[in-house]
Coordinates of C-alpha atoms in Angstrom, one line a residue:
M4 CA 0.0 0.0 0.0
S5 CA 2.7 2.3 1.0
N6 CA 4.6 1.4 -2.2
S7 CA 1.5 2.2 -4.3
M8 CA 1.1 5.6 -2.6
G9 CA 4.8 6.4 -3.1
N10 CA 4.5 5.5 -6.8
L11 CA 1.5 7.7 -7.2
L12 CA 3.2 10.6 -5.5
T13 CA 6.3 10.1 -7.6
R14 CA 4.2 9.9 -10.7
Y15 CA 2.1 13.1 -10.2
T16 CA 4.3 15.2 -8.0
I17 CA 6.9 16.1 -10.7
P18 CA 4.3 17.2 -13.3
V19 CA 2.5 19.3 -10.6
I20 CA 5.7 21.0 -9.6
I21 CA 6.5 21.8 -13.2
V22 CA 3.0 23.2 -13.8
M23 CA 3.3 25.3 -10.6
K24 CA 6.7 26.6 -11.8
I25 CA 5.2 27.5 -15.2
G26 CA 2.4 29.3 -13.4
V27 CA 4.7 31.3 -11.2
L28 CA 6.9 32.3 -14.1
S29 CA 3.9 33.3 -16.2
Y30 CA 2.6 35.4 -13.4
I31 CA 5.9 37.1 -13.0
F32 CA 6.2 37.9 -16.7
L33 CA 2.6 38.7 -17.4
G34 CA 1.8 40.5 -14.2
D35 CA -1.6 40.5 -12.6
K36 CA -3.3 42.2 -15.5
K37 CA -3.7 39.1 -17.6
M38 CA -5.0 35.7 -16.9
F39 CA -3.1 32.5 -17.7
W40 CA -4.9 29.5 -19.1
L41 CA -3.7 26.0 -19.6
G42 CA -4.8 23.9 -22.5
D43 CA -6.6 25.1 -25.6
K44 CA -7.4 28.6 -24.2
A45 CA -3.8 29.6 -24.3
V46 CA -3.5 28.4 -27.9
V47 CA -6.6 30.4 -28.8
A48 CA -5.2 33.5 -27.2
Q49 CA -2.0 33.1 -29.1
E50 CA -3.8 32.7 -32.4
A51 CA -6.1 35.6 -31.8
A52 CA -3.3 38.0 -30.8
P53 CA -1.8 38.5 -34.3
E54 CA -5.2 39.5 -35.6
A55 CA -5.3 42.5 -33.3
A56 CA -2.4 44.2 -34.9
P57 CA -3.8 44.5 -38.4
E58 CA -7.1 45.8 -37.0
A59 CA -5.2 48.4 -35.0
E60 CA -3.1 49.3 -38.1
A61 CA -6.2 50.3 -40.0
E62 CA -6.8 54.0 -39.5
P63 CA -10.3 54.8 -38.2
V64 CA -12.4 57.2 -40.1
D65 CA -13.8 60.0 -38.0
G66 CA -17.2 60.7 -39.3
G67 CA -16.1 60.2 -42.9
K68 CA -13.7 63.1 -42.7
R69 CA -10.0 62.9 -43.5
K70 CA -7.8 63.2 -40.4
G71 CA -5.2 65.8 -40.2
F72 CA -1.6 65.2 -41.1
L73 CA -0.4 65.4 -37.5
D74 CA -3.1 63.1 -36.3
D75 CA -2.1 60.5 -38.9
L76 CA 1.5 60.7 -37.8
L77 CA 0.8 60.5 -34.1
N78 CA -1.8 57.8 -34.1
L79 CA 0.2 54.6 -34.1
P80 CA -1.2 51.1 -33.5
K81 CA -0.9 49.7 -30.0
I82 CA 1.6 46.9 -29.6
D83 CA 1.1 43.7 -27.6
S84 CA 4.7 43.4 -26.5
E85 CA 4.1 40.1 -24.8
N86 CA 2.5 38.4 -27.8
L87 CA 4.4 40.3 -30.6
K88 CA 5.6 38.1 -33.4
K89 CA 8.4 38.7 -35.9
D90 CA 6.0 39.4 -38.8
E91 CA 4.2 42.0 -36.7
V92 CA 7.5 43.7 -35.9
G93 CA 8.2 43.9 -39.6
R94 CA 4.8 45.5 -40.3
Y95 CA 5.2 48.0 -37.5
L96 CA 8.7 49.0 -38.7
T97 CA 7.2 49.4 -42.2
L98 CA 4.5 51.6 -40.8
L99 CA 7.2 53.7 -39.0
E100 CA 9.2 54.0 -42.2
R101 CA 6.1 55.1 -44.1
K102 CA 5.3 57.8 -41.5
Q103 CA 8.9 58.9 -41.4
S104 CA 8.8 59.2 -45.2
Q105 CA 5.7 61.3 -44.9
V106 CA 7.4 63.6 -42.4
E107 CA 10.4 64.0 -44.6
N108 CA 8.2 64.8 -47.6
R109 CA 6.2 67.4 -45.6
L110 CA 9.4 69.0 -44.4
Q111 CA 10.6 69.2 -48.0
V112 CA 7.3 70.9 -49.0
L113 CA 7.6 73.3 -46.1
K114 CA 11.2 74.0 -46.9
A115 CA 10.2 74.8 -50.5
R116 CA 7.5 77.1 -49.3
E117 CA 9.9 78.8 -46.9
D118 CA 12.4 79.4 -49.7
Q119 CA 9.6 80.7 -51.9
L120 CA 8.5 83.1 -49.2
K121 CA 12.0 84.3 -48.6
S122 CA 12.5 84.9 -52.3
L123 CA 9.2 86.8 -52.5
E124 CA 10.2 88.8 -49.4
A125 CA 13.6 89.7 -51.0
S126 CA 11.8 90.7 -54.2
V127 CA 9.4 93.0 -52.3
D128 CA 12.2 94.5 -50.3
G129 CA 14.2 95.1 -53.4
K130 CA 11.2 96.9 -55.1
L131 CA 10.5 98.9 -52.0
K132 CA 14.2 100.0 -51.8
K133 CA 14.1 100.9 -55.5
L134 CA 10.9 103.0 -55.0
E135 CA 12.5 104.8 -52.0
E136 CA 15.5 105.6 -54.1
E137 CA 13.4 106.9 -56.9
M138 CA 11.3 108.9 -54.5
T139 CA 14.4 110.4 -52.9
F140 CA 15.7 111.2 -56.4
F141 CA 12.4 112.9 -57.4
Q142 CA 12.3 114.9 -54.2
Q143 CA 15.9 116.1 -54.7
T144 CA 15.2 116.9 -58.3
I145 CA 12.0 118.9 -57.4
Q146 CA 13.9 120.7 -54.7
K147 CA 16.7 121.6 -57.1
E148 CA 14.1 122.8 -59.6
K149 CA 12.4 124.9 -57.0
E150 CA 15.8 126.5 -56.1
I151 CA 16.5 127.1 -59.8
Q152 CA 13.1 128.6 -60.4
K153 CA 13.4 130.8 -57.3
D154 CA 16.8 132.0 -58.4
R155 CA 15.4 132.8 -61.9
L156 CA 12.3 134.5 -60.4
D157 CA 14.5 136.6 -58.1
K158 CA 16.4 137.8 -61.1
L159 CA 13.2 138.5 -63.1
V160 CA 11.7 140.4 -60.2
E161 CA 14.8 142.5 -59.8
F162 CA 14.8 143.1 -63.6
Y163 CA 11.1 144.1 -63.9
Q164 CA 11.2 146.2 -60.7
K165 CA 13.7 148.5 -62.4
M166 CA 11.8 148.5 -65.7
D167 CA 9.5 151.4 -66.5
A168 CA 5.8 150.4 -66.2
K169 CA 5.0 151.5 -69.8
K170 CA 7.7 149.1 -71.2
A171 CA 6.8 146.3 -68.8
A172 CA 3.1 146.3 -69.7
P173 CA 3.4 144.9 -73.2
V174 CA 6.0 142.3 -72.0
F175 CA 3.7 141.1 -69.3
E176 CA 1.0 140.6 -71.9
K177 CA 3.1 138.0 -73.7
L178 CA 4.4 136.2 -70.6
D179 CA 3.0 132.9 -69.2
K180 CA 0.1 133.6 -66.8
D181 CA 1.6 131.6 -64.0
L182 CA 4.9 133.5 -64.3
V183 CA 2.9 136.8 -64.3
V184 CA 1.2 135.8 -61.1
S185 CA 4.5 134.9 -59.5
L186 CA 5.9 138.3 -60.5
F187 CA 2.8 140.1 -59.3
N188 CA 3.3 138.3 -55.9
R189 CA 6.9 139.7 -55.6
I190 CA 6.8 143.2 -57.1
P191 CA 5.1 146.0 -55.2
Q192 CA 1.4 146.3 -55.4
K193 CA 1.5 149.8 -56.8
Q194 CA 3.7 148.7 -59.6
T195 CA 1.4 145.8 -60.4
T196 CA -1.6 148.1 -60.6
T197 CA 0.2 150.5 -62.9
I198 CA 1.2 147.6 -65.2
L199 CA -2.3 146.3 -65.4
Q200 CA -3.6 149.8 -66.2
L201 CA -1.2 150.1 -69.1
M202 CA -1.9 146.7 -70.5
N203 CA -4.5 145.8 -73.2
P204 CA -7.8 145.9 -71.4
D205 CA -8.9 142.4 -72.4
K206 CA -5.5 140.9 -71.4
S207 CA -5.6 142.9 -68.2
V208 CA -9.0 141.5 -67.3
E209 CA -7.9 137.9 -68.2
L210 CA -4.7 138.2 -66.0
S211 CA -6.6 139.9 -63.2
E212 CA -9.3 137.1 -63.1
Y213 CA -6.6 134.4 -63.2
Y214 CA -4.6 136.2 -60.6
G215 CA -7.8 136.5 -58.5
R216 CA -8.4 132.7 -58.7
I217 CA -4.8 132.1 -57.5
R218 CA -4.8 134.7 -54.8
S219 CA -7.2 135.4 -51.9
A220 CA -10.8 136.6 -52.4
K221 CA -9.9 140.0 -51.0
E222 CA -7.2 140.6 -53.5
Y223 CA -9.4 139.3 -56.2
E224 CA -12.1 141.8 -55.4
M225 CA -9.5 144.6 -55.4
L226 CA -8.3 143.5 -58.9
K227 CA -11.9 143.2 -60.1
E228 CA -12.6 146.8 -59.1
I229 CA -9.4 147.9 -61.0
N230 CA -10.6 146.0 -64.0
T231 CA -14.0 147.6 -63.9
T232 CA -12.4 151.0 -63.8
L233 CA -10.1 150.1 -66.7
R234 CA -13.1 148.9 -68.8
K235 CA -14.9 152.2 -68.2
E236 CA -11.8 154.3 -69.1
F237 CA -11.3 152.2 -72.2
A238 CA -14.9 152.7 -73.3
E239 CA -14.5 156.5 -72.7
C240 CA -11.3 156.5 -74.7
K241 CA -13.0 154.8 -77.6
G242 CA -15.6 157.7 -77.8
M243 CA -13.0 160.4 -77.8
P244 CA -12.0 162.0 -81.1
E245 CA -8.7 161.2 -82.5
K246 CA -5.9 163.8 -82.0
T247 CA -4.9 165.8 -85.0
P248 CA -1.3 166.7 -85.6

């Protein structure tokens, strides 16, 4: 009897100890988050594990809308590190390479756009600089022209101030109206009035009206009164008999 019990213990003790060791090792490696099965369940779990990776690899569609580029890069499939097989590692590495290639392509696109923007910015800066140079040139040219005109006008004013009014009147009739106005602004008012009185009445009226539009309303009224007087005097002169020698 004792020999039979000893044989039974010897027969079943060793397998039980082996199973217990496997259970302890499995618990250590797997932790308390996963259950360990013996028999067919473990086989089923191993066969079902590889199918999870391809499902995770498929990118979910959010309401039928395309996901953003960053979301596509950041959303990587979860890995079952305990049940990961060699072919799954290959697929995962391929996925990483594809996403790395996408990142490199996007960086190239962004670099090209950056270069394009820099080129455009340089072109705009060049055009603005050219416009500033042209504006400076025009301002300097205008200033020089003003100085030249002022110098010429000063000489003309000095010249006509010394000229007798009777001689200056026919000359003023032939001058440009803007120049006449500039001269009238510089020479004494008494001399201006005398020259207008000695000019052809029609021309005197024309210059007076133009001068009035350029000058203030008060001065315009003064010249208008002078013109009215000139018209009356001209009309009276027409009615006078010609002088006989």
